[in-house]
mmCIF file of C-alpha atoms in Angstrom:
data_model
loop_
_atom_site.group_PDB
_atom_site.id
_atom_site.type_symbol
_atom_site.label_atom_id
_atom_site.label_comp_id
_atom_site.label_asym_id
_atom_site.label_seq_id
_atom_site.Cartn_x
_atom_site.Cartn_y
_atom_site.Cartn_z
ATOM 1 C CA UNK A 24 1.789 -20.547 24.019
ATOM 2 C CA UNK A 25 4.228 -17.476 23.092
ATOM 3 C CA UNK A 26 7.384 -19.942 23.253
ATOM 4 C CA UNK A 27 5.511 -22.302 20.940
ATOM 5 C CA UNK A 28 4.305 -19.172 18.776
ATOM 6 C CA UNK A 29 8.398 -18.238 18.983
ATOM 7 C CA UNK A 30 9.258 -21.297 17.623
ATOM 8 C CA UNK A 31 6.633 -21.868 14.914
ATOM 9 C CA UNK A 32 6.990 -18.078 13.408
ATOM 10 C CA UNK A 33 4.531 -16.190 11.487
ATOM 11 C CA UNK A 34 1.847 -18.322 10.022
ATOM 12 C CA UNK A 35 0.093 -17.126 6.963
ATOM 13 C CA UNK A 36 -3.710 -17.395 6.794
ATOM 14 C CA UNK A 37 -5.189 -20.201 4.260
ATOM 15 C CA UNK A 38 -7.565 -17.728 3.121
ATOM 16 C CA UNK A 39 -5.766 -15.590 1.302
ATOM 17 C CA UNK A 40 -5.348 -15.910 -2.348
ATOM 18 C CA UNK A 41 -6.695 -18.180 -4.539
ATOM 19 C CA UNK A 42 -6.531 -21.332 -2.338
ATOM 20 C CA UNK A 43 -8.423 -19.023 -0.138
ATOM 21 C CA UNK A 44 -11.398 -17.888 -2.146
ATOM 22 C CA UNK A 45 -11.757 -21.515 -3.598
ATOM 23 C CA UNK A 46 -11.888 -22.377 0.506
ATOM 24 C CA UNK A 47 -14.465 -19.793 1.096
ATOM 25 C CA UNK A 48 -16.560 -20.745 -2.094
ATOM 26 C CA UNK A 49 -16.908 -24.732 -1.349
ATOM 27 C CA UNK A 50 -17.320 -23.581 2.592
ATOM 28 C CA UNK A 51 -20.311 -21.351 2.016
ATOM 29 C CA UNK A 52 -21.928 -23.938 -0.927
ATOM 30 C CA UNK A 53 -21.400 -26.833 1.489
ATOM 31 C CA UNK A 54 -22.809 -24.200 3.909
ATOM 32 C CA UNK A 55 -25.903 -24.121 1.657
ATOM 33 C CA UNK A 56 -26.075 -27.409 0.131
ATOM 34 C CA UNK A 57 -26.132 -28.627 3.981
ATOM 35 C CA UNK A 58 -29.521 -26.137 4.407
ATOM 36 C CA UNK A 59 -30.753 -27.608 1.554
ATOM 37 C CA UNK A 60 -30.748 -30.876 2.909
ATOM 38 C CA UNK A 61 -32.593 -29.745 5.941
ATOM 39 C CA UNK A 62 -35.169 -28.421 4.339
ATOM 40 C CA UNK A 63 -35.825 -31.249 2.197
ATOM 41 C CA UNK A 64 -34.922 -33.588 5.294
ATOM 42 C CA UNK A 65 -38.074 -31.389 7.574
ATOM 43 C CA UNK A 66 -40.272 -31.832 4.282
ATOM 44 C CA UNK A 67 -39.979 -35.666 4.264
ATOM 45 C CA UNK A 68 -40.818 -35.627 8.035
ATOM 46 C CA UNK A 69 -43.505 -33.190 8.246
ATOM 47 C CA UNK A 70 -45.594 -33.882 4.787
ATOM 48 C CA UNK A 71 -47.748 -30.655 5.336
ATOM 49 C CA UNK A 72 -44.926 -27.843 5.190
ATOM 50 C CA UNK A 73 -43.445 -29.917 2.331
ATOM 51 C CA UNK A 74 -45.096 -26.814 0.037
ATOM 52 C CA UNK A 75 -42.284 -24.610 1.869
ATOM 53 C CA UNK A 76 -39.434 -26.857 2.051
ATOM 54 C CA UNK A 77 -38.928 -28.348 -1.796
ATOM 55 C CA UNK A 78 -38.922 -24.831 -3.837
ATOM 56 C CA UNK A 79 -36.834 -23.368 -0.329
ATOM 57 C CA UNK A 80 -34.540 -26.234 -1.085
ATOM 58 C CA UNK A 81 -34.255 -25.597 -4.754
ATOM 59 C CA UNK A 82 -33.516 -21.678 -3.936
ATOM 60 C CA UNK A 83 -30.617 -23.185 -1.608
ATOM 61 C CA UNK A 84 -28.793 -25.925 -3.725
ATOM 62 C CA UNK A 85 -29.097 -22.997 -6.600
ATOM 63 C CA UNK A 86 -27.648 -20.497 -4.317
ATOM 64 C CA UNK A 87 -25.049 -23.062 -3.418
ATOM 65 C CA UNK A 88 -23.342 -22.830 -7.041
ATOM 66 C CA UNK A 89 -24.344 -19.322 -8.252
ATOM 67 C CA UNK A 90 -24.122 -17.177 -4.936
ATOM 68 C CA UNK A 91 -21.055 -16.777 -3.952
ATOM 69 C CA UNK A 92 -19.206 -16.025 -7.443
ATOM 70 C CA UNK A 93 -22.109 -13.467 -8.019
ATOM 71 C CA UNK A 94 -22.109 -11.458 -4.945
ATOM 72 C CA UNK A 95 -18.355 -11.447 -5.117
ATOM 73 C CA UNK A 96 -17.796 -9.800 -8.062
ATOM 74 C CA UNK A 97 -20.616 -8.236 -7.585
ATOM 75 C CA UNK A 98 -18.581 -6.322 -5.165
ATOM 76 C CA UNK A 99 -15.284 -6.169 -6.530
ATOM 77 C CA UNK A 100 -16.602 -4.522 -9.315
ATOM 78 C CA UNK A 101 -18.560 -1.935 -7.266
ATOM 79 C CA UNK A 102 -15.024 -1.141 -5.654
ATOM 80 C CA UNK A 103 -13.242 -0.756 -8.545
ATOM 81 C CA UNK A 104 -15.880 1.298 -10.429
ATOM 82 C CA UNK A 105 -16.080 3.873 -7.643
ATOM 83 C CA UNK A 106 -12.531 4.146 -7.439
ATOM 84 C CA UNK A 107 -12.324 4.179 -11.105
ATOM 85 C CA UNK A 108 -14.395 7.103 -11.376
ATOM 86 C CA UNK A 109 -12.887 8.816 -8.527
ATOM 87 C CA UNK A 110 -9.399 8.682 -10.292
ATOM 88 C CA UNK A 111 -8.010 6.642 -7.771
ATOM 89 C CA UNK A 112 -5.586 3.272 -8.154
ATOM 90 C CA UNK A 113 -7.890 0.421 -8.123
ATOM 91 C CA UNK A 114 -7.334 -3.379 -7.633
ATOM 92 C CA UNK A 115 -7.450 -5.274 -10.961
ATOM 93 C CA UNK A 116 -8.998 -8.248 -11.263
ATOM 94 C CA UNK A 117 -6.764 -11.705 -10.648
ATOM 95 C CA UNK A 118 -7.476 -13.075 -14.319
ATOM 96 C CA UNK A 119 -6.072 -9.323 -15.732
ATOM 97 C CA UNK A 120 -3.276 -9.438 -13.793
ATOM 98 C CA UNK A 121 -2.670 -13.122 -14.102
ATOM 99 C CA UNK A 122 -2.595 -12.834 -18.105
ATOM 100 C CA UNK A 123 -0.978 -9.588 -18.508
ATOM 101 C CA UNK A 124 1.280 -8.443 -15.584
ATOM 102 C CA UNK A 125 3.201 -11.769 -15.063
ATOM 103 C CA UNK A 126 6.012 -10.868 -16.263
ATOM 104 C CA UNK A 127 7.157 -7.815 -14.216
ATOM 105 C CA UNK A 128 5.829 -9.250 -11.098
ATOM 106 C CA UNK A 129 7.666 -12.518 -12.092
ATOM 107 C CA UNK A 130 10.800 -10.169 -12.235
ATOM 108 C CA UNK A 131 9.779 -8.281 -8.843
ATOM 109 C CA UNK A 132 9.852 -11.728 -7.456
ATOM 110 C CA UNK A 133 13.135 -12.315 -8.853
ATOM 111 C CA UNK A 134 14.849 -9.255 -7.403
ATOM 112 C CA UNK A 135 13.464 -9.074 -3.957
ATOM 113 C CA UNK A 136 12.441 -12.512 -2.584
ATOM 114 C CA UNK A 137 15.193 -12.341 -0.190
ATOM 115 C CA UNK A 138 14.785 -8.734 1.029
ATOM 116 C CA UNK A 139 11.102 -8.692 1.273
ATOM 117 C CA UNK A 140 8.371 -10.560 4.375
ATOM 118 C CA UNK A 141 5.623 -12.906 2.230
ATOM 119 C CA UNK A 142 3.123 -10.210 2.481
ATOM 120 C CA UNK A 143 5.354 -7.552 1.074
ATOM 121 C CA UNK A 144 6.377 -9.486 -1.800
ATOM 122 C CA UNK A 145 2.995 -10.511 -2.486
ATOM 123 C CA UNK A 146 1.817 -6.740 -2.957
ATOM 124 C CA UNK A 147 5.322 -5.364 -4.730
ATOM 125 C CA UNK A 148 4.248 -7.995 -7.549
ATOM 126 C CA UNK A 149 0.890 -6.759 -7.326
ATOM 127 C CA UNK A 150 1.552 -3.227 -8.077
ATOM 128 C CA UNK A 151 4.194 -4.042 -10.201
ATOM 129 C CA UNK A 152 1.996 -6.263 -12.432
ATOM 130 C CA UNK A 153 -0.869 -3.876 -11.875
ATOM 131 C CA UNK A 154 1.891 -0.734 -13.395
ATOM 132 C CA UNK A 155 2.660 -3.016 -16.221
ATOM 133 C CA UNK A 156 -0.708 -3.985 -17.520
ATOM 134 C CA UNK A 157 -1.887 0.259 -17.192
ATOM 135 C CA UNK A 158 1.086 0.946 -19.040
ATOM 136 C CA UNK A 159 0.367 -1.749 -21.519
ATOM 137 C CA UNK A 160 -3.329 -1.086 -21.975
ATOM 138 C CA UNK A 161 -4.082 2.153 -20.250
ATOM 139 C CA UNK A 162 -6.052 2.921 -17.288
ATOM 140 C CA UNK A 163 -9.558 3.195 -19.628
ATOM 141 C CA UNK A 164 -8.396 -0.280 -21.105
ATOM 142 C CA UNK A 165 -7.437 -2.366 -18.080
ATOM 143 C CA UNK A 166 -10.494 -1.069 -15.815
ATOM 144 C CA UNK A 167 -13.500 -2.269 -19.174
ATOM 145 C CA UNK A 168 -11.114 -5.193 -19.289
ATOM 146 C CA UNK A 169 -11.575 -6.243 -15.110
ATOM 147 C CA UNK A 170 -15.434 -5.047 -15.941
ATOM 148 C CA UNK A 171 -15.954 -7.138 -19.335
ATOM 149 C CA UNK A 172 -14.391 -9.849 -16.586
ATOM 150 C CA UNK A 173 -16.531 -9.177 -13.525
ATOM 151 C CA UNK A 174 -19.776 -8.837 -15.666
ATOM 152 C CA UNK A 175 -19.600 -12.328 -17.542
ATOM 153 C CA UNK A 176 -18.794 -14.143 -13.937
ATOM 154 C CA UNK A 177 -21.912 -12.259 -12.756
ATOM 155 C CA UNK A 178 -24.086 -13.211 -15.713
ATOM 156 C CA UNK A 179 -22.753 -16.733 -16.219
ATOM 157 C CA UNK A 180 -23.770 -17.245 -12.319
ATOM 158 C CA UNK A 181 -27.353 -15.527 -12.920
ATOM 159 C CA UNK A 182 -27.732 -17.943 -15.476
ATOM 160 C CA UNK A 183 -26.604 -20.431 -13.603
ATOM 161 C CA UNK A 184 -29.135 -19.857 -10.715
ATOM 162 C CA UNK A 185 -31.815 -19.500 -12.918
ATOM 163 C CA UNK A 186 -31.052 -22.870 -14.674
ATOM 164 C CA UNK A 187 -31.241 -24.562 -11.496
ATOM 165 C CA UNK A 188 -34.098 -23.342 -10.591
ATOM 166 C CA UNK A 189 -36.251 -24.344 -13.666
ATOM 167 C CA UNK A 190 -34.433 -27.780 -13.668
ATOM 168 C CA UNK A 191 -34.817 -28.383 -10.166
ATOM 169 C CA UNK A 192 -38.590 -29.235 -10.324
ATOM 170 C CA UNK A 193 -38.068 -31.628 -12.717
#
């Protein structure tokens, strides 16, 4: 195995990034959706729990779309808020960092690609975007900017899960 592990090199992880949270997102609503099924599945086979099974169902195909984006940024948020208020560097969220610090870690890219392992490029562009948007909006602006962010994934997915759960009897 370590001459085949020799020859293959380091492997990155498919869960990282945004490849990996979209793999971790469909794996846990599949994870759900699949529950879901059984319950319905045990309610069609045993009539007299069938009072349990269809709302549990309902709770588990609305989990299935709302869950995982809300508990997510859920904690992001909680992370960067308490390092926020205890004046530390926090992470910014992908979407601020995406739309305002491309362009320096597009140039950080540019100058050390060939110096630099994957992983160490990766977070030299992330600090380096991360230093550009701060400079560009402040530290008070980009943190109510990943907030303003964080808070309308969380209430879009609340409203989500509620929606499904009043349509779902019908």
């Amino acid at each position: 195995m370590d001459a085949l592990n020799a020859i293959i090199g380091p492997r990155e992880s498919e869960f990282t990034g945004l490849k990996g949270q979209v793999l971790r997102y469909v794996g846990a609503a599949f994870f759900l959706t699949v529950f879901g099924l059984f319950a319905v599945a045990a309610g069609n086979r045993h009539e007299g729990i069938v009072f349990i099974t269809d709302p549990l169902s309902d709770v588990l195909f609305a989990c299935a779309v709302a869950l995982y984006p809300l508990v997510t940024c859920w904690r992001h948020l909680a992370k960067m808020t308490a390092a926020y208020r205890a004046g530390e560097p926090f992470e910014l969220a992908g979407v601020v960092l995406a739309l305002y610090g491309r362009d320096e870690a597009e140039r950080v890219q540019v100058e050390r690609s060939a110096v630099l392992e994957r992983h160490e490029l990766v977070a030299a562009m992330r600090a380096e975007g991360t230093d550009e948007v701060i400079a560009r909006f402040g530290r008070d602006g980009a943190y109510r900017m990943c907030r303003t962010f964080y808070v309308a994934v969380i209430a879009v997915s609340a409203a989500a899960f509620a929606f499904m759960l009043v349509v779902a009897p019908f």
